[in-house]
Coordinates of C-alpha atoms and ligand atoms in Angstrom, one line a residue:
M17 CA 112.7 115.3 91.1
P18 CA 114.3 118.3 89.4
A19 CA 114.9 117.9 85.6
N20 CA 118.4 117.1 84.4
I21 CA 119.8 118.4 81.2
H22 CA 122.5 116.2 79.7
I23 CA 124.8 118.0 77.3
I24 CA 126.8 115.7 75.1
G25 CA 130.1 117.2 73.9
A26 CA 132.2 119.9 75.6
G27 CA 133.1 121.9 72.5
L28 CA 132.0 125.5 72.3
A29 CA 128.5 124.6 71.3
G30 CA 128.0 122.4 74.3
L31 CA 129.7 124.8 76.7
A32 CA 127.6 127.7 75.4
A33 CA 124.4 125.7 75.9
A34 CA 125.6 124.7 79.4
L35 CA 126.2 128.4 80.3
K36 CA 122.8 129.5 79.2
L37 CA 121.0 126.6 80.9
A38 CA 123.0 127.0 84.2
E39 CA 122.3 130.7 84.1
A40 CA 118.6 129.8 83.9
G41 CA 119.0 127.7 87.0
E42 CA 118.7 124.3 85.3
S43 CA 120.5 121.2 86.6
V44 CA 123.2 120.5 83.9
V45 CA 125.7 117.6 83.3
V46 CA 128.2 117.9 80.5
H47 CA 129.5 114.6 79.1
E48 CA 132.7 114.7 77.0
A49 CA 134.2 111.8 75.2
T50 CA 137.9 112.9 75.4
A51 CA 140.0 113.9 78.4
F52 CA 139.6 117.6 77.7
A53 CA 137.0 120.2 76.9
G54 CA 137.2 122.6 74.0
G55 CA 136.8 120.2 71.0
R56 CA 138.2 121.8 67.9
C57 CA 139.1 124.9 69.8
R58 CA 141.6 123.9 72.4
S59 CA 145.1 124.4 73.8
Y60 CA 147.5 121.6 74.8
H61 CA 151.1 121.2 76.0
D62 CA 153.1 120.3 72.9
A63 CA 156.1 118.1 73.9
T64 CA 158.1 118.9 70.8
L65 CA 157.9 122.6 71.4
G66 CA 157.9 122.4 75.1
M67 CA 155.1 124.9 75.4
V68 CA 151.3 125.2 75.4
I69 CA 149.9 125.9 71.9
D70 CA 146.5 125.9 70.3
N71 CA 145.4 123.2 68.0
G72 CA 144.9 126.0 65.5
N73 CA 144.9 129.7 65.4
H74 CA 141.5 131.1 65.8
L75 CA 140.4 134.6 64.7
L76 CA 137.3 136.3 66.0
L77 CA 135.9 139.6 64.7
S78 CA 134.4 142.2 66.9
G79 CA 131.1 141.6 65.1
N80 CA 130.9 138.1 66.5
R81 CA 128.3 139.2 69.1
A82 CA 127.4 135.8 70.5
A83 CA 131.1 134.9 71.0
L84 CA 131.8 138.2 72.8
A85 CA 128.7 137.8 75.0
Y86 CA 129.9 134.3 75.9
L87 CA 133.3 135.7 76.9
R88 CA 131.7 138.5 78.9
T89 CA 129.6 135.9 80.8
I90 CA 132.7 134.0 81.8
G91 CA 134.7 137.2 82.5
A92 CA 137.2 136.6 79.7
D93 CA 136.4 139.2 77.1
Q94 CA 139.5 141.2 78.1
R95 CA 141.7 138.2 77.1
L96 CA 141.1 138.9 73.5
V97 CA 143.6 141.3 72.0
G98 CA 143.2 143.4 68.8
P99 CA 143.7 146.9 67.4
P100 CA 141.4 149.7 68.6
H101 CA 140.1 150.1 65.0
A102 CA 139.7 147.5 62.2
E103 CA 142.9 147.1 60.4
F104 CA 144.6 144.2 58.6
G105 CA 148.3 144.2 57.6
F106 CA 149.0 142.3 54.3
V107 CA 152.2 141.2 52.5
D108 CA 152.1 140.1 48.9
L109 CA 154.9 137.6 48.5
A110 CA 154.7 137.8 44.7
S111 CA 155.2 141.6 44.4
G112 CA 156.8 142.3 47.7
E113 CA 154.1 145.0 48.5
R114 CA 153.0 145.6 52.0
W115 CA 149.9 147.5 53.1
T116 CA 147.4 147.9 55.9
L117 CA 143.8 147.8 55.1
R118 CA 142.0 150.3 57.4
F119 CA 138.2 150.2 57.7
N120 CA 136.4 153.2 59.1
D121 CA 134.3 152.5 62.2
G122 CA 130.9 153.4 60.8
R123 CA 128.6 151.5 58.4
L124 CA 129.3 153.8 55.4
P125 CA 132.5 152.5 53.8
F126 CA 134.4 155.7 53.5
W127 CA 137.6 153.7 53.5
I128 CA 137.1 152.6 49.9
F129 CA 137.4 156.2 48.8
N130 CA 140.8 156.6 50.5
P131 CA 143.8 155.1 48.6
A132 CA 145.7 155.1 51.9
R133 CA 143.1 152.8 53.5
R134 CA 141.8 150.6 50.7
V135 CA 143.5 147.7 48.9
P136 CA 146.4 149.0 46.7
G137 CA 145.7 148.9 43.0
T138 CA 141.9 149.3 43.4
K139 CA 139.4 152.1 42.7
A140 CA 136.3 152.8 44.8
R141 CA 134.0 151.5 42.0
D142 CA 135.8 148.1 42.1
Y143 CA 134.1 147.5 45.4
L144 CA 130.6 147.9 44.0
A145 CA 130.7 144.3 42.7
L146 CA 130.7 143.2 46.3
A147 CA 127.1 144.4 46.6
R148 CA 126.0 141.4 44.6
L149 CA 127.4 139.2 47.4
L150 CA 125.1 140.8 50.0
R151 CA 121.8 139.2 48.8
P152 CA 122.7 136.3 46.4
P153 CA 120.1 134.1 44.8
P154 CA 119.6 130.8 46.7
G155 CA 121.8 127.8 46.0
K156 CA 124.6 129.6 44.2
T157 CA 128.3 129.4 44.8
V158 CA 130.4 132.6 45.3
G159 CA 132.0 132.0 41.9
E160 CA 128.5 132.1 40.3
V161 CA 127.7 135.5 41.9
I162 CA 130.9 137.5 41.7
A163 CA 134.0 137.3 39.4
A164 CA 136.7 135.5 41.3
D165 CA 139.4 137.8 39.9
G166 CA 140.8 141.3 40.1
P167 CA 142.6 143.0 43.0
V168 CA 139.5 143.5 45.3
Y169 CA 138.8 139.8 45.0
R170 CA 142.4 138.6 45.3
R171 CA 143.5 141.0 48.0
L172 CA 140.3 141.3 50.1
V173 CA 137.4 139.0 49.3
E174 CA 139.5 135.8 48.8
P175 CA 141.5 136.0 52.1
L176 CA 138.4 137.0 54.0
L177 CA 136.1 134.3 52.7
L178 CA 138.8 131.6 52.6
A179 CA 139.4 132.2 56.4
A180 CA 135.7 132.5 57.2
L181 CA 134.3 129.6 55.0
N182 CA 137.4 127.4 55.0
I183 CA 136.9 126.5 51.4
D184 CA 138.2 127.8 48.1
P185 CA 135.8 130.8 47.9
P186 CA 134.5 130.2 44.3
Q187 CA 133.1 126.8 45.5
G188 CA 131.7 128.3 48.7
S189 CA 128.0 128.9 49.4
A190 CA 127.2 132.5 48.4
K191 CA 124.5 132.4 51.1
L192 CA 127.0 131.7 53.8
A193 CA 129.5 134.2 52.3
A194 CA 126.7 136.8 52.3
R195 CA 126.0 136.3 55.9
V196 CA 129.7 136.8 56.8
V197 CA 129.9 139.9 54.6
R198 CA 126.7 141.4 56.1
E199 CA 127.8 140.7 59.7
T200 CA 131.4 142.0 59.2
L201 CA 132.5 144.1 56.1
A202 CA 129.0 145.6 55.5
A203 CA 128.5 146.3 59.2
G204 CA 131.4 148.7 59.2
G205 CA 134.8 148.7 60.9
R206 CA 133.3 148.4 64.4
A207 CA 132.3 144.8 63.5
C208 CA 135.7 144.0 61.8
R209 CA 138.3 144.4 64.5
P210 CA 140.4 141.2 64.4
L211 CA 140.6 139.7 67.9
V212 CA 143.0 137.0 68.9
A213 CA 143.3 134.9 72.2
R214 CA 146.9 136.0 72.8
D215 CA 147.4 133.7 75.8
G216 CA 145.7 130.7 74.1
L217 CA 142.3 129.4 73.3
G218 CA 142.2 127.3 76.5
S219 CA 142.8 130.1 78.9
T220 CA 140.4 132.4 77.1
L221 CA 137.5 130.4 75.8
I222 CA 137.5 127.1 77.7
E223 CA 139.0 127.2 81.2
P224 CA 137.1 130.3 82.4
A225 CA 133.9 128.7 81.1
L226 CA 134.6 125.5 83.0
A227 CA 135.4 127.5 86.2
W228 CA 132.1 129.4 85.7
L229 CA 130.1 126.2 85.2
R230 CA 131.8 124.5 88.2
Q231 CA 130.9 127.4 90.5
R232 CA 127.2 126.9 89.5
G233 CA 127.3 123.2 90.2
V234 CA 127.5 122.0 86.6
A235 CA 129.2 118.6 86.5
L236 CA 131.7 117.9 83.7
R237 CA 132.3 114.2 83.1
L238 CA 135.4 113.8 80.9
E239 CA 136.2 110.5 79.1
H240 CA 132.4 109.8 79.2
Q241 CA 131.5 109.0 75.6
L242 CA 128.0 108.6 74.6
H243 CA 127.7 105.3 72.7
G244 CA 124.0 105.2 72.0
M245 CA 120.5 106.5 72.9
Q246 CA 117.3 104.7 73.5
F247 CA 114.1 106.2 72.1
S248 CA 110.5 105.6 72.9
G249 CA 107.7 107.4 71.2
D250 CA 108.7 111.0 70.9
R251 CA 111.3 110.9 73.7
V252 CA 114.8 109.8 74.4
T253 CA 114.5 107.5 77.4
A254 CA 118.1 106.5 78.2
L255 CA 121.7 107.4 77.4
D256 CA 124.2 104.6 77.0
F257 CA 127.7 105.5 78.0
G258 CA 129.2 102.1 77.5
G259 CA 129.6 100.8 81.1
E260 CA 126.8 103.0 82.4
T261 CA 123.3 103.7 81.3
V262 CA 121.5 106.8 82.4
A263 CA 117.7 106.6 82.4
L264 CA 116.0 109.8 81.6
S265 CA 112.9 110.9 83.6
G266 CA 110.0 112.6 81.9
A267 CA 111.4 116.1 82.3
D268 CA 115.0 115.4 81.4
S269 CA 116.5 116.7 78.2
V270 CA 119.5 116.1 76.0
V271 CA 121.6 118.6 73.9
L272 CA 123.6 116.6 71.4
A273 CA 126.6 118.9 70.7
V274 CA 128.9 116.4 68.9
P275 CA 130.4 116.6 65.4
P276 CA 128.0 115.7 62.5
Y277 CA 129.4 112.2 61.8
V278 CA 128.9 111.3 65.5
A279 CA 125.4 112.7 65.6
A280 CA 124.5 110.7 62.5
S281 CA 125.8 107.5 64.1
L282 CA 123.6 108.2 67.2
I283 CA 120.4 109.2 65.4
R284 CA 119.3 106.9 62.6
G285 CA 118.2 108.8 59.5
L286 CA 119.6 112.2 60.6
Q287 CA 120.9 114.1 57.6
V288 CA 124.2 115.9 58.2
P289 CA 127.0 117.5 56.2
T290 CA 129.3 114.7 55.0
E291 CA 132.2 116.6 53.3
F292 CA 134.9 118.4 55.2
R293 CA 137.8 120.7 54.7
A294 CA 141.2 120.6 56.5
I295 CA 143.1 123.4 58.2
V296 CA 146.9 123.2 58.7
N297 CA 148.7 125.2 61.3
G298 CA 152.5 125.5 61.6
H299 CA 153.8 126.6 65.0
F300 CA 157.4 127.9 65.5
R301 CA 159.0 128.4 68.9
I302 CA 160.7 131.8 68.3
A303 CA 160.2 135.3 69.7
P304 CA 158.3 137.4 67.2
P305 CA 160.4 140.3 66.0
K306 CA 159.8 143.7 67.7
G307 CA 156.8 145.4 66.3
Q308 CA 155.3 142.2 64.7
K309 CA 151.5 142.7 64.4
P310 CA 149.4 140.0 66.2
L311 CA 148.0 139.1 62.7
V312 CA 149.4 139.5 59.2
G313 CA 147.7 138.3 56.0
V314 CA 150.0 136.7 53.3
L315 CA 149.1 136.6 49.6
N316 CA 150.6 134.4 46.9
G317 CA 152.2 132.0 49.3
T318 CA 151.4 128.7 51.0
V319 CA 150.9 130.7 54.2
E320 CA 147.7 132.7 54.6
W321 CA 147.9 134.3 58.0
I322 CA 150.8 134.7 60.5
F323 CA 149.8 135.1 64.1
A324 CA 152.3 136.4 66.7
F325 CA 152.1 135.0 70.2
P326 CA 154.5 135.4 73.1
G327 CA 157.5 133.2 72.2
R328 CA 155.8 131.8 69.1
L329 CA 154.9 132.5 65.5
S330 CA 152.0 130.5 64.1
V331 CA 150.7 130.1 60.6
T332 CA 147.2 129.2 59.4
I333 CA 146.4 127.6 56.0
S334 CA 142.7 127.0 55.3
A335 CA 141.1 124.6 52.9
A336 CA 144.4 122.8 53.2
D337 CA 143.5 119.3 52.0
R338 CA 146.2 119.6 49.3
L339 CA 148.8 119.6 52.1
L340 CA 147.6 116.6 54.0
D341 CA 150.0 114.3 52.3
T342 CA 153.0 116.6 52.2
P343 CA 155.8 115.3 54.5
R344 CA 155.7 117.3 57.7
E345 CA 159.3 118.6 57.6
A346 CA 159.0 119.7 54.0
L347 CA 155.9 121.6 54.9
A348 CA 157.5 123.2 58.0
K349 CA 160.4 124.3 55.8
T350 CA 158.2 125.8 53.1
I351 CA 156.1 127.6 55.7
W352 CA 159.1 128.9 57.6
A353 CA 160.8 130.2 54.4
E354 CA 157.7 132.4 53.8
V355 CA 157.5 133.5 57.5
A356 CA 161.2 134.4 57.4
A357 CA 160.6 136.5 54.2
V358 CA 157.7 138.3 55.8
T359 CA 159.2 138.9 59.2
G360 CA 162.9 139.4 58.3
L361 CA 163.9 136.6 60.7
S362 CA 166.7 134.1 59.8
D363 CA 165.6 131.3 57.4
E364 CA 167.1 128.7 59.7
L365 CA 164.2 126.5 60.8
P366 CA 163.3 127.1 64.5
P367 CA 161.7 124.3 66.6
W368 CA 158.4 123.6 64.8
Q369 CA 155.2 121.7 65.0
I370 CA 152.6 121.0 62.3
V371 CA 149.0 120.4 63.3
R372 CA 146.7 119.1 60.6
E373 CA 143.0 119.0 61.4
R374 CA 141.6 116.9 58.6
R375 CA 137.9 117.6 59.4
A376 CA 138.3 121.1 60.7
T377 CA 135.0 122.2 59.3
F378 CA 132.2 120.9 57.1
A379 CA 132.7 121.9 53.4
A380 CA 130.8 125.2 53.1
T381 CA 129.3 124.4 49.6
P382 CA 125.6 125.1 48.8
A383 CA 125.0 121.3 48.7
Q384 CA 126.5 120.6 52.1
D385 CA 124.8 123.7 53.6
L386 CA 121.4 122.2 52.6
K387 CA 122.2 119.1 54.6
R388 CA 122.5 121.0 57.9
P389 CA 119.6 120.1 60.2
G390 CA 118.0 122.7 62.5
A391 CA 118.3 122.4 66.3
E392 CA 114.9 120.6 66.7
T393 CA 114.6 116.8 66.2
G394 CA 111.7 114.5 66.0
W395 CA 112.1 113.8 69.7
R396 CA 110.7 116.3 72.2
N397 CA 113.6 116.1 74.7
L398 CA 116.5 116.0 72.2
V399 CA 118.0 119.1 70.5
L400 CA 121.1 119.4 68.4
A401 CA 123.9 121.9 68.6
G402 CA 127.2 122.4 66.8
D403 CA 128.8 124.6 64.2
W404 CA 127.4 122.2 61.5
T405 CA 123.8 122.7 62.4
N406 CA 121.8 125.2 60.4
T407 CA 123.0 128.4 62.0
G408 CA 123.1 130.3 58.7
L409 CA 126.8 130.9 59.4
P410 CA 129.8 128.9 58.3
A411 CA 131.5 126.6 60.8
T412 CA 132.9 129.1 63.2
I413 CA 133.2 129.9 66.9
E414 CA 130.3 132.3 66.4
G415 CA 128.2 129.7 64.8
A416 CA 129.0 127.1 67.4
I417 CA 128.1 129.4 70.2
R418 CA 124.9 130.6 68.6
S419 CA 123.9 127.0 68.0
G420 CA 124.4 126.3 71.8
N421 CA 122.4 129.3 72.7
R422 CA 119.6 128.3 70.4
A423 CA 119.6 124.7 71.8
A424 CA 119.4 126.1 75.4
A425 CA 116.6 128.5 74.4
L426 CA 114.6 125.6 72.9
I427 CA 114.9 123.5 76.0
A428 CA 114.1 126.4 78.3
S429 CA 111.0 127.2 76.3
R430 CA 109.8 123.6 76.5
H431 CA 110.4 123.5 80.2
S432 CA 108.4 126.7 80.6
E433 CA 105.6 125.3 78.4
R434 CA 105.4 122.3 80.7
H435 CA 105.2 124.4 83.8
A436 CA 102.6 126.8 82.3
Ligands
LIG4 C1 142.4 124.4 63.1 C2 141.1 125.1 63.2 C3 141.1 126.5 63.0 C4 139.9 127.2 63.2 N1 139.9 128.5 63.1 C5 138.8 129.2 63.3 C6 138.8 130.6 63.4 O1 139.8 131.3 63.1 N2 137.6 131.3 63.7 C7 136.5 130.6 64.0 O2 135.5 131.3 64.4 N3 136.4 129.3 64.0 C8 137.5 128.6 63.6 N4 137.5 127.2 63.6 C9 136.2 126.5 63.8 C10 135.9 126.4 65.3 O3 136.9 125.8 66.0 C11 134.6 125.5 65.4 O4 133.6 126.0 64.7 C12 134.1 125.2 66.8 O5 135.2 125.0 67.7 C13 133.1 124.1 66.8 O6 132.6 123.8 68.1 P1 131.5 122.7 68.3 O7 131.2 122.7 69.7 O8 130.4 122.9 67.3 O9 132.2 121.3 67.9 P2 133.5 120.5 68.5 O10 134.5 121.5 68.9 O11 133.8 119.5 67.5 O12 132.9 119.8 69.8 C14 132.3 118.6 69.8 C15 132.7 117.9 71.1 O13 132.0 116.6 71.2 C16 132.8 115.7 71.7 N5 132.3 114.3 71.4 C17 132.3 113.7 70.2 N6 131.7 112.5 70.2 C18 131.2 112.4 71.5 C19 130.4 111.4 72.2 N7 130.0 110.3 71.6 N8 130.2 111.6 73.5 C20 130.6 112.7 74.2 N9 131.3 113.7 73.5 C21 131.6 113.5 72.2 C22 134.2 116.0 71.0 O14 135.2 115.3 71.7 C23 134.2 117.5 71.1 O15 134.7 117.9 72.3 C24 138.7 126.5 63.5 C25 138.7 125.1 63.6 C26 139.9 124.4 63.5 C27 139.9 122.9 63.6

């Protein structure tokens, strides 16, 4: 009987694992608890706005090589839009200044020597402090490695790390920050082009993956929640889906690509990150003004990034736990007042929606990072995937996809060992 690989969870980690395993000719079934694939990276029809929106705006950078390879596999890489060179428009709400940060393409950061390209109010030597963030001592926070002050920090490092780590940067793991900086800023402008799924996360990252998998005979079972696993010796022997138990044959394997708190409930004794940070998104049904860039950074406001989509402006606020109890309408008004100030649109509140993801990502502190398990488990036919596993990256699309790829590679290597 051919071996079956059961992937639990149809988020990006599970889908990435499914792609790799299906590509390798394995027989794959994906089981998803909810009625939709995509997990924390999804689109849905919002009844209040009367349009399809994303649960949250997601930004990729051109240096996210695994994410781009995933998109190429499913034929959707052209659905990301971004400028031809790395540039980021910023508005400082406190001073009213506006500028565009323009990185040069190559690795050598010539842009820091050019006042028209670098952060206003900075000198080239101010950027030297960033070198300390490239190889920090283990176990340190960002705040213990660099001074969380000055214009380079406030206008470049803070917005970058807040978006990438989803934590107030001084508390964030310097190791995770270093990885982000090495793979983006320090890799040159070619790795820093901002890329956005203009027509939605679903039609870019999820639906084309599902179509690709369907064509290769991969079954996706929605509303099929894994309730428990049976273990015997060094193997998982059965999957309990509530009404249905699937017995695993000797060659069958499982990729558990669920959030950390679910994984911990399914595997006794598994250590996982236990603290999280929220992300708040505000969506407004209104045509972006002519010339509005797809992405604008906002400093000294509640809003951090404004994304422009056809017929909609959307705002992202990271590490937003402080806003979880703010009444929704008050929050929508605060956010819109800032968007109106940045875009020049009327301050009359358009139709709006606030989406708060309480456990958007694990808290990227050094202590939580230490709790991330690797892909391998104590059971030969069970591997873990998910942005919270020990990818070396913060919880991002790139990390989720790399974790799925790694889980698939482990299973493939075990299968080839068995056949050797
Ligand atoms: C609002 C928001 C904004 C973000 N912005 C960015 C960004 O700009 N850039 C970026 O790179 N990343 C961003 N992220 C992070 C990114 O979305 C995640 O890193 C990524 O989607 C995680 O994928 P995953 O597969 O690891 O986990 P998940 O997406 O959580 O997938 C896990 C899946 O498992 C399913 N599941 C759970 N329990 C069971 C069970 N018992 N049985 C079967 N299935 C189960 C879940 O329903 C889910 O579909 C953002 C996240 C949020 C929430």
